[in-house]
mmCIF file of N, CA and C in Angstrom:
data_model
loop_
_atom_site.group_PDB
_atom_site.id
_atom_site.type_symbol
_atom_site.label_atom_id
_atom_site.label_comp_id
_atom_site.label_asym_id
_atom_site.label_seq_id
_atom_site.Cartn_x
_atom_site.Cartn_y
_atom_site.Cartn_z
ATOM 1 N N PHE A 1 -7.585 -12.820 -9.153
ATOM 2 C CA PHE A 1 -6.401 -12.683 -8.885
ATOM 3 C C PHE A 1 -5.562 -13.875 -8.139
ATOM 4 N N VAL A 2 -4.336 -13.671 -9.584
ATOM 5 C CA VAL A 2 -3.156 -14.713 -9.414
ATOM 6 C C VAL A 2 -2.489 -14.710 -8.350
ATOM 7 N N GLY A 3 -1.514 -13.454 -8.341
ATOM 8 C CA GLY A 3 -0.806 -13.491 -7.808
ATOM 9 C C GLY A 3 0.212 -12.105 -7.786
ATOM 10 N N LEU A 4 1.059 -11.911 -7.303
ATOM 11 C CA LEU A 4 2.281 -10.558 -7.243
ATOM 12 C C LEU A 4 3.537 -10.576 -7.164
ATOM 13 N N ILE A 5 4.377 -9.709 -7.644
ATOM 14 C CA ILE A 5 5.890 -10.102 -7.011
ATOM 15 C C ILE A 5 6.181 -8.437 -7.009
ATOM 16 N N GLY A 6 7.391 -8.049 -6.199
ATOM 17 C CA GLY A 6 6.963 -6.947 -6.230
ATOM 18 C C GLY A 6 9.134 -6.686 -6.032
ATOM 19 N N ALA A 7 9.222 -5.556 -6.192
ATOM 20 C CA ALA A 7 11.097 -5.305 -5.695
ATOM 21 C C ALA A 7 11.140 -3.491 -5.661
ATOM 22 N N TYR A 8 11.925 -3.343 -4.692
ATOM 23 C CA TYR A 8 12.361 -2.016 -4.034
ATOM 24 C C TYR A 8 13.234 -1.530 -4.846
ATOM 25 N N LEU A 9 13.222 -0.798 -6.160
ATOM 26 C CA LEU A 9 14.084 0.349 -6.844
ATOM 27 C C LEU A 9 14.438 1.361 -6.444
ATOM 28 N N GLY A 10 14.491 2.469 -5.521
ATOM 29 C CA GLY A 10 15.067 3.231 -5.473
ATOM 30 C C GLY A 10 15.891 3.701 -6.562
ATOM 31 N N MET A 11 14.816 4.701 -7.189
ATOM 32 C CA MET A 11 15.831 4.527 -8.366
ATOM 33 C C MET A 11 15.173 6.236 -8.692
ATOM 34 N N ASP A 12 16.184 7.106 -9.315
ATOM 35 C CA ASP A 12 15.576 8.563 -10.279
ATOM 36 C C ASP A 12 15.100 8.088 -11.398
ATOM 37 N N THR A 13 14.199 8.344 -11.627
ATOM 38 C CA THR A 13 13.526 8.552 -13.150
ATOM 39 C C THR A 13 13.650 9.916 -13.674
ATOM 40 N N SER A 14 14.336 10.626 -13.799
ATOM 41 C CA SER A 14 14.501 11.997 -14.307
ATOM 42 C C SER A 14 15.231 11.891 -15.774
ATOM 43 N N ARG A 15 15.368 11.144 -15.612
ATOM 44 C CA ARG A 15 16.441 10.554 -17.361
ATOM 45 C C ARG A 15 15.770 9.405 -18.077
ATOM 46 N N VAL A 16 14.732 8.936 -17.690
ATOM 47 C CA VAL A 16 14.227 7.747 -18.407
ATOM 48 C C VAL A 16 12.549 8.524 -18.560
ATOM 49 N N ASN A 17 11.798 7.993 -19.389
ATOM 50 C CA ASN A 17 10.623 7.972 -19.822
ATOM 51 C C ASN A 17 9.921 6.806 -20.189
ATOM 52 N N ALA A 18 10.229 5.480 -19.987
ATOM 53 C CA ALA A 18 9.598 4.437 -20.484
ATOM 54 C C ALA A 18 10.222 3.211 -19.511
ATOM 55 N N MET A 19 9.017 2.406 -19.711
ATOM 56 C CA MET A 19 9.502 0.466 -18.917
ATOM 57 C C MET A 19 9.127 0.158 -21.023
ATOM 58 N N LYS A 20 10.143 -0.829 -20.349
ATOM 59 C CA LYS A 20 10.561 -1.740 -21.699
ATOM 60 C C LYS A 20 10.433 -3.168 -21.271
ATOM 61 N N LEU A 21 9.758 -3.983 -21.240
ATOM 62 C CA LEU A 21 10.344 -5.580 -21.311
ATOM 63 C C LEU A 21 9.706 -6.649 -22.326
ATOM 64 N N ARG A 22 9.825 -7.685 -22.056
ATOM 65 C CA ARG A 22 10.005 -9.061 -22.941
ATOM 66 C C ARG A 22 8.069 -9.606 -21.942
ATOM 67 N N VAL A 23 7.268 -9.909 -22.669
ATOM 68 C CA VAL A 23 5.761 -10.718 -22.227
ATOM 69 C C VAL A 23 6.133 -11.564 -23.588
ATOM 70 N N LYS A 24 5.600 -13.106 -22.313
ATOM 71 C CA LYS A 24 4.558 -14.018 -23.075
ATOM 72 C C LYS A 24 3.946 -14.041 -22.675
ATOM 73 N N GLY A 25 2.648 -14.348 -23.345
ATOM 74 C CA GLY A 25 1.574 -14.928 -23.479
ATOM 75 C C GLY A 25 1.063 -15.671 -24.089
ATOM 76 N N ILE A 26 -0.753 -16.617 -23.706
ATOM 77 C CA ILE A 26 -1.557 -17.733 -23.956
ATOM 78 C C ILE A 26 -2.381 -17.086 -24.537
ATOM 79 N N LYS A 27 -2.733 -17.361 -25.795
ATOM 80 C CA LYS A 27 -4.294 -16.275 -26.496
ATOM 81 C C LYS A 27 -5.353 -16.720 -25.378
ATOM 82 N N ASP A 28 -5.378 -17.811 -25.259
ATOM 83 C CA ASP A 28 -6.261 -18.879 -24.990
ATOM 84 C C ASP A 28 -6.301 -18.477 -23.209
ATOM 85 N N ASN A 29 -5.341 -17.859 -23.255
ATOM 86 C CA ASN A 29 -5.813 -17.706 -21.408
ATOM 87 C C ASN A 29 -5.171 -16.536 -21.650
ATOM 88 N N PRO A 30 -5.948 -14.832 -21.909
ATOM 89 C CA PRO A 30 -6.073 -13.798 -21.139
ATOM 90 C C PRO A 30 -5.533 -13.381 -19.572
ATOM 91 N N MET A 31 -4.502 -12.510 -19.900
ATOM 92 C CA MET A 31 -4.944 -11.657 -18.310
ATOM 93 C C MET A 31 -4.386 -10.252 -18.689
ATOM 94 N N ARG A 32 -4.425 -10.082 -17.021
ATOM 95 C CA ARG A 32 -4.137 -8.775 -17.089
ATOM 96 C C ARG A 32 -2.871 -8.213 -16.239
ATOM 97 N N VAL A 33 -1.591 -7.561 -16.513
ATOM 98 C CA VAL A 33 -1.049 -7.332 -15.471
ATOM 99 C C VAL A 33 -0.815 -5.617 -15.378
ATOM 100 N N VAL A 34 -0.571 -5.856 -14.076
ATOM 101 C CA VAL A 34 -0.970 -4.341 -12.965
ATOM 102 C C VAL A 34 0.478 -3.767 -13.222
ATOM 103 N N PHE A 35 1.103 -3.327 -13.306
ATOM 104 C CA PHE A 35 2.356 -2.575 -12.945
ATOM 105 C C PHE A 35 1.831 -1.509 -11.741
ATOM 106 N N GLU A 36 2.707 -1.433 -10.292
ATOM 107 C CA GLU A 36 2.140 -0.452 -10.037
ATOM 108 C C GLU A 36 3.943 0.096 -9.413
ATOM 109 N N LEU A 37 3.639 1.491 -9.272
ATOM 110 C CA LEU A 37 4.624 2.416 -9.464
ATOM 111 C C LEU A 37 4.722 3.421 -8.324
ATOM 112 N N TYR A 38 5.685 3.069 -6.939
ATOM 113 C CA TYR A 38 5.711 4.007 -6.259
ATOM 114 C C TYR A 38 6.677 5.287 -5.406
ATOM 115 N N ASP A 39 5.877 6.289 -5.803
ATOM 116 C CA ASP A 39 6.945 7.851 -5.646
ATOM 117 C C ASP A 39 7.221 8.283 -3.872
ATOM 118 N N ASP A 40 7.965 7.829 -3.495
ATOM 119 C CA ASP A 40 8.588 8.227 -2.342
ATOM 120 C C ASP A 40 7.962 10.436 -2.300
ATOM 121 N N ASP A 41 6.736 10.638 -1.662
ATOM 122 C CA ASP A 41 6.909 12.060 -1.926
ATOM 123 C C ASP A 41 6.687 12.524 -0.420
ATOM 124 N N ASN A 42 6.798 11.324 0.728
ATOM 125 C CA ASN A 42 6.964 12.080 1.666
ATOM 126 C C ASN A 42 8.908 12.158 2.467
ATOM 127 N N GLU A 43 9.420 11.981 1.592
ATOM 128 C CA GLU A 43 11.172 11.779 1.309
ATOM 129 C C GLU A 43 11.718 11.123 2.950
ATOM 130 N N ASN A 44 11.469 9.834 2.757
ATOM 131 C CA ASN A 44 11.396 9.049 3.735
ATOM 132 C C ASN A 44 12.747 7.854 3.419
ATOM 133 N N TRP A 45 12.531 7.802 2.210
ATOM 134 C CA TRP A 45 13.016 6.474 0.935
ATOM 135 C C TRP A 45 12.469 5.227 1.800
ATOM 136 N N GLN A 46 10.791 5.490 1.627
ATOM 137 C CA GLN A 46 10.167 3.701 1.884
ATOM 138 C C GLN A 46 8.664 4.266 1.394
ATOM 139 N N ILE A 47 8.005 3.183 1.496
ATOM 140 C CA ILE A 47 6.616 3.409 1.601
ATOM 141 C C ILE A 47 5.907 3.093 2.385
ATOM 142 N N GLU A 48 5.160 3.704 3.247
ATOM 143 C CA GLU A 48 4.694 3.008 4.431
ATOM 144 C C GLU A 48 3.097 2.725 4.076
ATOM 145 N N LYS A 49 2.268 1.751 4.450
ATOM 146 C CA LYS A 49 0.937 1.091 3.822
ATOM 147 C C LYS A 49 -0.025 0.849 4.951
ATOM 148 N N GLY A 50 -0.814 1.777 4.809
ATOM 149 C CA GLY A 50 -2.110 1.168 5.199
ATOM 150 C C GLY A 50 -2.952 0.629 5.243
ATOM 151 N N ASP A 51 -4.042 0.417 5.474
ATOM 152 C CA ASP A 51 -5.440 -0.094 5.067
ATOM 153 C C ASP A 51 -5.750 -0.978 3.505
ATOM 154 N N LYS A 52 -5.849 -2.092 3.599
ATOM 155 C CA LYS A 52 -5.661 -2.615 1.733
ATOM 156 C C LYS A 52 -4.120 -2.594 0.959
ATOM 157 N N ASN A 53 -3.366 -2.368 1.877
ATOM 158 C CA ASN A 53 -2.278 -2.809 1.492
ATOM 159 C C ASN A 53 -1.869 -0.909 0.297
ATOM 160 N N ARG A 54 -2.532 -0.108 0.398
ATOM 161 C CA ARG A 54 -1.974 0.794 0.067
ATOM 162 C C ARG A 54 -1.467 2.331 0.731
ATOM 163 N N PRO A 55 -0.981 3.329 -0.125
ATOM 164 C CA PRO A 55 0.391 3.932 0.675
ATOM 165 C C PRO A 55 -0.389 4.880 1.118
ATOM 166 N N ILE A 56 -0.183 5.709 2.467
ATOM 167 C CA ILE A 56 -0.798 6.179 3.041
ATOM 168 C C ILE A 56 -0.162 7.858 3.040
ATOM 169 N N PHE A 57 0.833 7.897 2.388
ATOM 170 C CA PHE A 57 2.306 8.995 2.329
ATOM 171 C C PHE A 57 2.154 9.344 0.977
ATOM 172 N N ASP A 58 2.129 8.609 0.287
ATOM 173 C CA ASP A 58 3.200 8.442 -1.084
ATOM 174 C C ASP A 58 2.080 7.799 -2.516
ATOM 175 N N ASP A 59 2.599 8.793 -3.391
ATOM 176 C CA ASP A 59 1.452 8.300 -4.554
ATOM 177 C C ASP A 59 2.306 6.127 -5.195
ATOM 178 N N GLN A 60 0.404 6.759 -6.000
ATOM 179 C CA GLN A 60 0.800 5.031 -6.361
ATOM 180 C C GLN A 60 0.045 5.253 -7.647
ATOM 181 N N PHE A 61 1.260 4.818 -8.891
ATOM 182 C CA PHE A 61 0.787 5.087 -10.520
ATOM 183 C C PHE A 61 0.721 3.845 -10.550
ATOM 184 N N SER A 62 -0.414 3.486 -11.664
ATOM 185 C CA SER A 62 -1.131 2.117 -12.258
ATOM 186 C C SER A 62 -0.674 2.131 -13.232
ATOM 187 N N TYR A 63 -0.373 0.799 -14.856
ATOM 188 C CA TYR A 63 -0.881 0.644 -15.742
ATOM 189 C C TYR A 63 -1.251 -0.179 -15.557
ATOM 190 N N THR A 64 -2.281 -1.043 -16.547
ATOM 191 C CA THR A 64 -3.111 -2.431 -16.874
ATOM 192 C C THR A 64 -2.526 -2.684 -18.293
ATOM 193 N N LEU A 65 -1.892 -4.113 -18.585
ATOM 194 C CA LEU A 65 -1.226 -4.585 -19.446
ATOM 195 C C LEU A 65 -2.258 -5.549 -20.162
ATOM 196 N N HIS A 66 -2.968 -5.996 -20.612
ATOM 197 C CA HIS A 66 -3.618 -7.192 -21.865
ATOM 198 C C HIS A 66 -3.284 -7.864 -22.278
ATOM 199 N N VAL A 67 -2.972 -9.122 -21.116
ATOM 200 C CA VAL A 67 -1.997 -10.051 -22.717
ATOM 201 C C VAL A 67 -2.775 -11.102 -23.018
ATOM 202 N N ASN A 68 -2.802 -10.808 -24.547
ATOM 203 C CA ASN A 68 -3.942 -11.189 -25.321
ATOM 204 C C ASN A 68 -3.316 -12.185 -26.150
ATOM 205 N N TRP A 69 -2.066 -12.375 -26.606
ATOM 206 C CA TRP A 69 -1.560 -12.749 -27.203
ATOM 207 C C TRP A 69 -0.540 -13.878 -27.148
ATOM 208 N N ASP A 70 -0.086 -14.845 -28.205
ATOM 209 C CA ASP A 70 0.435 -15.740 -28.014
ATOM 210 C C ASP A 70 1.974 -15.477 -28.394
ATOM 211 N N GLY A 71 2.654 -15.967 -27.521
ATOM 212 C CA GLY A 71 4.445 -16.199 -27.819
ATOM 213 C C GLY A 71 4.972 -14.882 -27.432
ATOM 214 N N TRP A 72 6.635 -14.701 -27.575
ATOM 215 C CA TRP A 72 6.731 -13.642 -26.380
ATOM 216 C C TRP A 72 6.270 -12.312 -27.513
ATOM 217 N N LYS A 73 6.995 -11.281 -27.090
ATOM 218 C CA LYS A 73 6.636 -10.032 -27.637
ATOM 219 C C LYS A 73 6.919 -8.553 -26.716
ATOM 220 N N THR A 74 7.916 -7.793 -27.574
ATOM 221 C CA THR A 74 8.591 -6.809 -26.411
ATOM 222 C C THR A 74 7.182 -5.637 -26.341
ATOM 223 N N VAL A 75 7.704 -5.173 -25.106
ATOM 224 C CA VAL A 75 6.058 -4.181 -24.786
ATOM 225 C C VAL A 75 6.957 -3.064 -23.714
ATOM 226 N N ILE A 76 6.510 -1.705 -24.721
ATOM 227 C CA ILE A 76 7.399 -0.612 -24.465
ATOM 228 C C ILE A 76 5.622 0.492 -23.788
ATOM 229 N N ILE A 77 6.527 0.385 -22.613
ATOM 230 C CA ILE A 77 4.956 1.768 -21.614
ATOM 231 C C ILE A 77 5.736 2.392 -21.575
ATOM 232 N N PRO A 78 5.162 4.062 -21.963
ATOM 233 C CA PRO A 78 5.439 4.967 -21.780
ATOM 234 C C PRO A 78 5.030 5.898 -20.476
ATOM 235 N N LEU A 79 5.893 5.806 -19.532
ATOM 236 C CA LEU A 79 5.714 6.628 -18.102
ATOM 237 C C LEU A 79 4.491 7.405 -18.382
ATOM 238 N N LYS A 80 4.125 8.370 -18.753
ATOM 239 C CA LYS A 80 3.409 9.227 -18.796
ATOM 240 C C LYS A 80 1.755 8.086 -18.961
ATOM 241 N N LYS A 81 1.818 7.189 -19.616
ATOM 242 C CA LYS A 81 0.148 6.607 -19.463
ATOM 243 C C LYS A 81 0.362 5.649 -17.914
ATOM 244 N N PHE A 82 1.095 6.080 -17.360
ATOM 245 C CA PHE A 82 0.881 5.835 -15.637
ATOM 246 C C PHE A 82 0.031 6.753 -15.171
ATOM 247 N N ARG A 83 -0.770 5.991 -14.499
ATOM 248 C CA ARG A 83 -2.065 7.054 -13.841
ATOM 249 C C ARG A 83 -1.881 6.658 -12.314
ATOM 250 N N ASP A 84 -2.775 7.953 -11.469
ATOM 251 C CA ASP A 84 -1.807 8.188 -9.940
ATOM 252 C C ASP A 84 -3.882 6.760 -9.883
ATOM 253 N N THR A 85 -3.142 6.174 -8.994
ATOM 254 C CA THR A 85 -4.399 5.302 -8.640
ATOM 255 C C THR A 85 -4.653 5.143 -6.880
ATOM 256 N N ASN A 86 -4.516 6.681 -6.036
ATOM 257 C CA ASN A 86 -4.993 6.538 -4.772
ATOM 258 C C ASN A 86 -4.934 8.700 -5.009
ATOM 259 N N ALA A 87 -5.627 8.402 -5.609
ATOM 260 C CA ALA A 87 -5.473 10.563 -5.536
ATOM 261 C C ALA A 87 -5.980 10.942 -4.045
ATOM 262 N N GLY A 88 -5.057 12.101 -3.664
ATOM 263 C CA GLY A 88 -5.116 12.373 -2.629
ATOM 264 C C GLY A 88 -4.364 11.800 -1.412
ATOM 265 N N VAL A 89 -3.687 11.290 -1.900
ATOM 266 C CA VAL A 89 -2.481 11.078 -1.021
ATOM 267 C C VAL A 89 -1.277 11.476 -1.967
ATOM 268 N N GLY A 90 -0.104 11.656 -0.834
ATOM 269 C CA GLY A 90 1.167 12.232 -1.434
ATOM 270 C C GLY A 90 0.668 13.479 -1.941
ATOM 271 N N ASP A 91 0.978 13.996 -3.321
ATOM 272 C CA ASP A 91 1.498 15.238 -4.189
ATOM 273 C C ASP A 91 0.649 14.984 -5.849
ATOM 274 N N ASN A 92 0.234 13.614 -5.980
ATOM 275 C CA ASN A 92 -0.620 13.519 -6.916
ATOM 276 C C ASN A 92 0.168 13.927 -8.303
ATOM 277 N N LYS A 93 1.581 14.327 -8.432
ATOM 278 C CA LYS A 93 2.178 14.219 -9.361
ATOM 279 C C LYS A 93 3.103 13.434 -9.433
ATOM 280 N N TRP A 94 3.350 13.416 -11.168
ATOM 281 C CA TRP A 94 4.215 12.297 -11.273
ATOM 282 C C TRP A 94 5.893 12.914 -11.007
ATOM 283 N N ASN A 95 6.590 12.777 -10.265
ATOM 284 C CA ASN A 95 7.400 13.236 -10.054
ATOM 285 C C ASN A 95 8.552 12.471 -9.055
ATOM 286 N N PRO A 96 9.154 10.904 -8.982
ATOM 287 C CA PRO A 96 10.029 10.357 -8.014
ATOM 288 C C PRO A 96 11.400 10.670 -8.798
ATOM 289 N N TYR A 97 11.588 11.853 -8.831
ATOM 290 C CA TYR A 97 12.587 11.796 -8.737
ATOM 291 C C TYR A 97 14.047 11.818 -7.381
ATOM 292 N N GLN A 98 14.887 11.200 -7.686
ATOM 293 C CA GLN A 98 16.093 11.668 -6.275
ATOM 294 C C GLN A 98 16.466 13.086 -5.773
ATOM 295 N N THR A 99 16.763 13.110 -4.425
ATOM 296 C CA THR A 99 16.907 14.474 -4.115
ATOM 297 C C THR A 99 17.770 13.964 -2.399
ATOM 298 N N ALA A 100 18.234 15.108 -2.089
ATOM 299 C CA ALA A 100 18.966 13.999 -0.885
ATOM 300 C C ALA A 100 18.150 13.412 0.089
ATOM 301 N N THR A 101 16.556 13.720 -0.031
ATOM 302 C CA THR A 101 16.023 13.392 1.599
ATOM 303 C C THR A 101 14.779 12.151 0.087
ATOM 304 N N SER A 102 14.407 12.183 -0.420
ATOM 305 C CA SER A 102 13.826 11.491 -1.218
ATOM 306 C C SER A 102 14.393 10.490 -2.164
ATOM 307 N N GLY A 103 13.753 9.283 -2.249
ATOM 308 C CA GLY A 103 14.061 7.860 -2.526
ATOM 309 C C GLY A 103 13.719 7.817 -3.757
ATOM 310 N N GLY A 104 13.000 8.798 -4.913
ATOM 311 C CA GLY A 104 12.103 8.468 -6.134
ATOM 312 C C GLY A 104 11.251 7.911 -6.750
ATOM 313 N N LEU A 105 12.062 6.968 -7.317
ATOM 314 C CA LEU A 105 10.484 5.594 -7.203
ATOM 315 C C LEU A 105 11.441 4.415 -6.826
ATOM 316 N N ILE A 106 10.455 4.482 -5.247
ATOM 317 C CA ILE A 106 10.997 3.441 -4.535
ATOM 318 C C ILE A 106 10.313 1.971 -5.067
ATOM 319 N N GLN A 107 9.440 1.933 -5.499
ATOM 320 C CA GLN A 107 8.856 0.254 -5.706
ATOM 321 C C GLN A 107 8.197 0.356 -6.709
ATOM 322 N N MET A 108 8.324 -0.673 -6.938
ATOM 323 C CA MET A 108 7.508 -1.616 -7.635
ATOM 324 C C MET A 108 6.434 -2.661 -7.771
ATOM 325 N N GLN A 109 5.609 -2.697 -7.964
ATOM 326 C CA GLN A 109 4.562 -3.851 -7.627
ATOM 327 C C GLN A 109 3.894 -4.308 -9.130
ATOM 328 N N ILE A 110 4.275 -5.765 -8.840
ATOM 329 C CA ILE A 110 3.244 -6.323 -10.831
ATOM 330 C C ILE A 110 2.713 -7.324 -10.248
ATOM 331 N N LEU A 111 0.943 -6.992 -10.693
ATOM 332 C CA LEU A 111 0.131 -7.944 -10.133
ATOM 333 C C LEU A 111 -0.693 -8.565 -11.218
ATOM 334 N N PHE A 112 -0.921 -10.168 -11.109
ATOM 335 C CA PHE A 112 -1.302 -11.266 -11.857
ATOM 336 C C PHE A 112 -2.769 -10.819 -12.005
ATOM 337 N N VAL A 113 -4.142 -10.939 -13.043
ATOM 338 C CA VAL A 113 -4.953 -11.259 -12.932
ATOM 339 C C VAL A 113 -5.465 -11.668 -13.784
ATOM 340 N N ALA A 114 -6.077 -13.479 -13.783
ATOM 341 C CA ALA A 114 -6.980 -13.670 -14.897
ATOM 342 C C ALA A 114 -8.294 -12.973 -15.462
ATOM 343 N N ASP A 115 -8.431 -13.202 -16.505
ATOM 344 C CA ASP A 115 -9.115 -12.593 -17.408
ATOM 345 C C ASP A 115 -10.578 -13.548 -16.796
ATOM 346 N N THR A 116 -10.386 -14.666 -17.079
ATOM 347 C CA THR A 116 -10.877 -16.080 -16.678
ATOM 348 C C THR A 116 -10.569 -16.585 -15.842
ATOM 349 N N PRO A 117 -11.628 -17.698 -15.140
ATOM 350 C CA PRO A 117 -11.664 -18.766 -14.181
ATOM 351 C C PRO A 117 -10.755 -19.513 -14.984
ATOM 352 N N LEU A 118 -10.104 -20.114 -14.604
ATOM 353 C CA LEU A 118 -9.355 -20.921 -15.560
ATOM 354 C C LEU A 118 -8.100 -22.263 -14.478
ATOM 355 N N GLN A 119 -7.526 -23.514 -14.659
ATOM 356 C CA GLN A 119 -6.694 -23.938 -13.703
ATOM 357 C C GLN A 119 -5.919 -23.342 -14.478
ATOM 358 N N ASN A 120 -4.543 -23.382 -15.597
ATOM 359 C CA ASN A 120 -3.892 -22.858 -16.159
ATOM 360 C C ASN A 120 -3.795 -21.792 -15.941
ATOM 361 N N TYR A 121 -2.589 -20.708 -15.257
ATOM 362 C CA TYR A 121 -2.192 -19.600 -15.848
ATOM 363 C C TYR A 121 -1.104 -19.488 -16.057
ATOM 364 N N GLU A 122 -0.691 -18.680 -17.024
ATOM 365 C CA GLU A 122 0.703 -18.356 -17.728
ATOM 366 C C GLU A 122 1.047 -16.984 -18.178
ATOM 367 N N VAL A 123 2.133 -16.528 -17.985
ATOM 368 C CA VAL A 123 2.440 -15.131 -18.876
ATOM 369 C C VAL A 123 3.766 -15.300 -18.522
ATOM 370 N N GLY A 124 4.599 -14.507 -19.146
ATOM 371 C CA GLY A 124 5.580 -14.644 -18.811
ATOM 372 C C GLY A 124 6.933 -13.014 -18.988
ATOM 373 N N LEU A 125 7.616 -12.487 -17.695
ATOM 374 C CA LEU A 125 8.380 -11.443 -18.278
ATOM 375 C C LEU A 125 9.884 -11.934 -18.404
ATOM 376 N N ASP A 126 10.403 -11.227 -18.495
ATOM 377 C CA ASP A 126 11.832 -11.050 -18.937
ATOM 378 C C ASP A 126 12.073 -9.542 -19.213
ATOM 379 N N GLU A 127 13.280 -9.222 -18.779
ATOM 380 C CA GLU A 127 14.111 -7.886 -19.558
ATOM 381 C C GLU A 127 13.820 -7.006 -19.134
ATOM 382 N N ILE A 128 13.143 -6.433 -17.963
ATOM 383 C CA ILE A 128 12.368 -4.928 -17.523
ATOM 384 C C ILE A 128 13.125 -4.207 -17.164
ATOM 385 N N LYS A 129 13.176 -2.704 -18.184
ATOM 386 C CA LYS A 129 14.508 -2.262 -17.584
ATOM 387 C C LYS A 129 13.541 -0.728 -18.296
ATOM 388 N N PHE A 130 13.976 0.283 -17.433
ATOM 389 C CA PHE A 130 13.550 1.486 -17.321
ATOM 390 C C PHE A 130 15.093 2.183 -18.552
ATOM 391 N N TYR A 131 14.042 3.177 -19.610
ATOM 392 C CA TYR A 131 15.164 3.818 -19.813
ATOM 393 C C TYR A 131 14.722 5.096 -20.665
ATOM 394 N N LYS A 132 15.793 5.790 -21.503
ATOM 395 C CA LYS A 132 14.859 6.828 -22.647
ATOM 396 C C LYS A 132 14.712 6.596 -23.793
ATOM 397 N N ASP A 133 13.473 6.514 -24.108
ATOM 398 C CA ASP A 133 13.017 5.676 -25.872
ATOM 399 C C ASP A 133 12.788 7.725 -25.896
ATOM 400 N N ASN A 134 13.823 7.319 -27.656
ATOM 401 C CA ASN A 134 13.516 8.813 -28.237
ATOM 402 C C ASN A 134 13.270 8.264 -29.918
ATOM 403 N N THR A 135 11.643 7.345 -29.851
ATOM 404 C CA THR A 135 11.415 7.074 -31.006
ATOM 405 C C THR A 135 10.084 7.736 -30.905
ATOM 406 N N LYS A 136 9.276 8.603 -30.307
ATOM 407 C CA LYS A 136 8.093 9.008 -29.798
ATOM 408 C C LYS A 136 7.398 7.839 -29.746
ATOM 409 N N PHE A 137 7.772 7.127 -29.196
ATOM 410 C CA PHE A 137 6.563 6.059 -29.206
ATOM 411 C C PHE A 137 5.791 5.160 -30.496
ATOM 412 N N LEU A 138 6.710 5.350 -31.388
ATOM 413 C CA LEU A 138 5.739 4.942 -32.639
ATOM 414 C C LEU A 138 5.939 3.260 -32.474
ATOM 415 N N LYS A 139 6.311 2.697 -31.496
ATOM 416 C CA LYS A 139 6.552 1.638 -31.811
ATOM 417 C C LYS A 139 5.450 0.865 -30.367
ATOM 418 N N PHE A 140 5.550 1.475 -30.042
ATOM 419 C CA PHE A 140 4.190 1.543 -28.399
ATOM 420 C C PHE A 140 3.716 -0.095 -28.877
ATOM 421 N N TYR A 141 3.958 -0.868 -28.276
ATOM 422 C CA TYR A 141 2.687 -2.076 -27.827
ATOM 423 C C TYR A 141 2.186 -1.938 -26.284
ATOM 424 N N PRO A 142 1.221 -2.977 -26.153
ATOM 425 C CA PRO A 142 0.792 -2.886 -27.465
ATOM 426 C C PRO A 142 -0.815 -1.846 -28.241
#
């Protein structure tokens, strides 16, 4: 484990189906980037966490990106590739849609994990956005 960053989103995902970003990697220093998305299931516009910093009422969906290339690459991750990683908590359904009471997709965390113990770690992320991709994911990377 190298580190993590997170952000409050509070967004409705009913009109998006993918996450697109630019990722810079170094082939000789492979990394895993784990994206965690938190869905507000108990309709209070927040994510309450318990032991091991895991949600106690809401869904957590994750996707792991293996960064094993040199330079910048555009990565498109269909939201259907995210998997529920806290079964039995929340409603276990991908439904982060805003309603009068639900905050929808409340939070995103990005964890960086080194595949080998190295002195120097480097991965770059830029232009992270959620959008509607109509290409049937023909350009899905990696």
